GROMACS .gro file of C-alpha atoms in nm:
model
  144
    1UNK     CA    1  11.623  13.910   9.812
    2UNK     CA    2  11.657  13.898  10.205
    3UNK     CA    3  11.388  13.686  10.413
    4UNK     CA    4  11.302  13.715  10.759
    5UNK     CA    5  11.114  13.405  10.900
    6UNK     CA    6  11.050  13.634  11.196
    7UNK     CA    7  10.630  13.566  11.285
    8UNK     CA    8  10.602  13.425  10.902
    9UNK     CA    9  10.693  13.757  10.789
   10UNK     CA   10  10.859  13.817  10.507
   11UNK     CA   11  11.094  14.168  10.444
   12UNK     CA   12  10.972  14.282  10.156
   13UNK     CA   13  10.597  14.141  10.217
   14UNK     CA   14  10.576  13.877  10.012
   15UNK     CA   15  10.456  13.642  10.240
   16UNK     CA   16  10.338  13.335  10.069
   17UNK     CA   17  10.140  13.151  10.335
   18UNK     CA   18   9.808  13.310  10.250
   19UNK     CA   19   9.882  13.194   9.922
   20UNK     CA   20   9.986  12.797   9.967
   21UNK     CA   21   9.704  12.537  10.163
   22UNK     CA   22   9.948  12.301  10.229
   23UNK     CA   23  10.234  12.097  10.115
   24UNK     CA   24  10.131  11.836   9.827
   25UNK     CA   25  10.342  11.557   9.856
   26UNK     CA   26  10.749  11.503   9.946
   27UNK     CA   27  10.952  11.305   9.590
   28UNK     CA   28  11.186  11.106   9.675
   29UNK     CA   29  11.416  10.949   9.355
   30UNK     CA   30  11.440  10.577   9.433
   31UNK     CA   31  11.668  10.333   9.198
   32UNK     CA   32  11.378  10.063   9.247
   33UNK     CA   33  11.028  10.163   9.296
   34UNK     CA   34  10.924   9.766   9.385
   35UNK     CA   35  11.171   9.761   9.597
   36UNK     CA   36  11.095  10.078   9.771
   37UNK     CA   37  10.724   9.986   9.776
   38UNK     CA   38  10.824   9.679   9.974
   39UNK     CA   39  11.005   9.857  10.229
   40UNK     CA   40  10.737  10.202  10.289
   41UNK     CA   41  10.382   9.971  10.277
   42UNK     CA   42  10.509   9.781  10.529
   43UNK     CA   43  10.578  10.097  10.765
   44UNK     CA   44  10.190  10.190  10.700
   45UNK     CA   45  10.211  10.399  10.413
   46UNK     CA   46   9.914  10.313  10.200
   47UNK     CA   47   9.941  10.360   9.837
   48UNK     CA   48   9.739  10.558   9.707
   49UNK     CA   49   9.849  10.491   9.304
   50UNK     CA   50  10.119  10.370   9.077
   51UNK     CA   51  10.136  10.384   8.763
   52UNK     CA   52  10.402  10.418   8.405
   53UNK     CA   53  10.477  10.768   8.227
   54UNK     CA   54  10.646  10.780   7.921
   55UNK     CA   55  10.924  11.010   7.849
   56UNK     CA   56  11.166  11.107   7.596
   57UNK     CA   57  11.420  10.887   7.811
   58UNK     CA   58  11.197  10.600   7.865
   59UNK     CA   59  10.909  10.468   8.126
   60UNK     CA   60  10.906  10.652   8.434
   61UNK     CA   61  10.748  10.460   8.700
   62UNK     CA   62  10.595  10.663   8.996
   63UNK     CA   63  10.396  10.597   9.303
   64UNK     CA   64  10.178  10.819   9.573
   65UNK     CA   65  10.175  10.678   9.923
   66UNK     CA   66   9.954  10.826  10.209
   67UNK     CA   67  10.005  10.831  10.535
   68UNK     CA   68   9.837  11.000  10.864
   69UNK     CA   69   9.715  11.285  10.565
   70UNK     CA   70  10.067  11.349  10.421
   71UNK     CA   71  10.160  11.259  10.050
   72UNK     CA   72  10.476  11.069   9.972
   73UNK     CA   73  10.626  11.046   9.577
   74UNK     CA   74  10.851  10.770   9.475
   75UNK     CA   75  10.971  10.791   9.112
   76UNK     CA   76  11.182  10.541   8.946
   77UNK     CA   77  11.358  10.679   8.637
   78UNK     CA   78  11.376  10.515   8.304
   79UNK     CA   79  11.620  10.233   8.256
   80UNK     CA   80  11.978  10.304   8.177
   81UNK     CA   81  11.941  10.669   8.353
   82UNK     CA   82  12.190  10.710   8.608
   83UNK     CA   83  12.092  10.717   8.949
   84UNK     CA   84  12.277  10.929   9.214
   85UNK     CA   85  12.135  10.935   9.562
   86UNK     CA   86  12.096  11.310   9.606
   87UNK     CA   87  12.364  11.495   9.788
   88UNK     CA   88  12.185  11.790   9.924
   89UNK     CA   89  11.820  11.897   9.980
   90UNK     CA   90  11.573  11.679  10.186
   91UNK     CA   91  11.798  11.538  10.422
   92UNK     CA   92  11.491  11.299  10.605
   93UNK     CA   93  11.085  11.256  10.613
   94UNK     CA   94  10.996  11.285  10.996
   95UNK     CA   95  10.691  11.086  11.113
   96UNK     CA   96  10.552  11.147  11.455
   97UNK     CA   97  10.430  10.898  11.650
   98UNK     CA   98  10.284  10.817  11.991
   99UNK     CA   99  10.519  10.515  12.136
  100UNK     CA  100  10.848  10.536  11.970
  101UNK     CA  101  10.957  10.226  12.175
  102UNK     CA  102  10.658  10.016  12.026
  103UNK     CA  103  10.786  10.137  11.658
  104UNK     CA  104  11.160  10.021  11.771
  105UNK     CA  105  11.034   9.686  11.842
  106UNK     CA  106  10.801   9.711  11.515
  107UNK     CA  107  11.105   9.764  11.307
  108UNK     CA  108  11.297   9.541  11.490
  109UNK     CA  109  11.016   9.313  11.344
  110UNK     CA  110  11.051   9.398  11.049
  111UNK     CA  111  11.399   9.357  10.989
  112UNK     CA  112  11.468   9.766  10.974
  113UNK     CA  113  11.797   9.861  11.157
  114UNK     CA  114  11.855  10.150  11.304
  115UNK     CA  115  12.050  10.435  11.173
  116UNK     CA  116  12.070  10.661  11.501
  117UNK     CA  117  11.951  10.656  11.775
  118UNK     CA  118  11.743  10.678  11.978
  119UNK     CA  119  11.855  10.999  12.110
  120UNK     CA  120  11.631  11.252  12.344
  121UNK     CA  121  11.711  11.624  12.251
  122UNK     CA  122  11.495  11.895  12.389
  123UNK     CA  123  11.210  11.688  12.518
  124UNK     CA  124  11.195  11.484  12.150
  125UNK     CA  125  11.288  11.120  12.133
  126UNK     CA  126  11.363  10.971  11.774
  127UNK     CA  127  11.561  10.727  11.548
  128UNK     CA  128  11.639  10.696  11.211
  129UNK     CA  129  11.613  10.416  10.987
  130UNK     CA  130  11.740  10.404  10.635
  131UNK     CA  131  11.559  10.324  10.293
  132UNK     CA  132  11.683  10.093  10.017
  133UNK     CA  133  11.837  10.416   9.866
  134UNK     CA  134  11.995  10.589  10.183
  135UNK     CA  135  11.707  10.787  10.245
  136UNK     CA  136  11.635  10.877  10.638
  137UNK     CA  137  11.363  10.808  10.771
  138UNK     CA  138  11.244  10.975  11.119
  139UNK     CA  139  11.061  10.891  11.407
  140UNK     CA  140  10.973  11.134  11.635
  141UNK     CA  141  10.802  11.102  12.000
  142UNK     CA  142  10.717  11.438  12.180
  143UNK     CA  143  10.736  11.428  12.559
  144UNK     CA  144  10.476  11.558  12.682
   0.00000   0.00000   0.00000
């Protein structure tokens, strides 16, 4: 079937948006949820919960984070389950922000390095950090 994002319109009409409130939450697959923990709370994600779900594979260990009103999943899968950084889908989580120079110097702080940047494209400033599992990271400062 053929989509046209044209006004939110879809070809056909099956336009969705009356039908979804918002998004949830973004997953992201880390090899090391303590790990991961360590390096998100310290950004200002608050978490929200953590906790173990069995499987027929093992423990799965998961965690919510909140942040500014968005939801952020980290699952660890059970031990001995390969882990392979994804390849394709969500290439980065984009977090706006007021003063991007005050978060450079905050990571800076924090031992973060950057990945890119930053770089100013159509009145946007933003850099990328890294996670502990290649995950990017965005900050993003509107000019306005």
């Amino acid at each position: 079937m053929s989509l046209s994002t044209a006004s939110g319109a879809c070809v056909r009409g099956y336009n969705m948006r009356e039908l979804i409130n918002t998004i949830a939450h973004i997953g992201y697959q880390v090899s090391d949820l303590t790990r991961s923990l360590a390096f998100y709370e310290p950004l200002g994600f608050q978490r929200q919960q953590r906790f173990s779900k069995p499987s027929p594979q093992g423990t799965i260990e998961v965690a919510f984070l909140e942040m500014a009103g968005a939801v952020l999943e980290l699952y660890q899968l059970p031990a001995g389950t390969p882990f392979d950084a994804p390849r394709c889908g969500i290439d980065h989580l984009a977090l706006e922000v007021s003063d991007l120079d005050a978060v450079q110097q905050r990571l800076a702080a924090l031992g973060y390095p950057l990945d890119e940047g930053p770089i100013e494209e159509d009145n946007v400033r933003f850099l990328l950090i890294r996670g502990p599992d290649g995950e990017r990271l965005e900050f993003d400062a509107c000019e306005r």
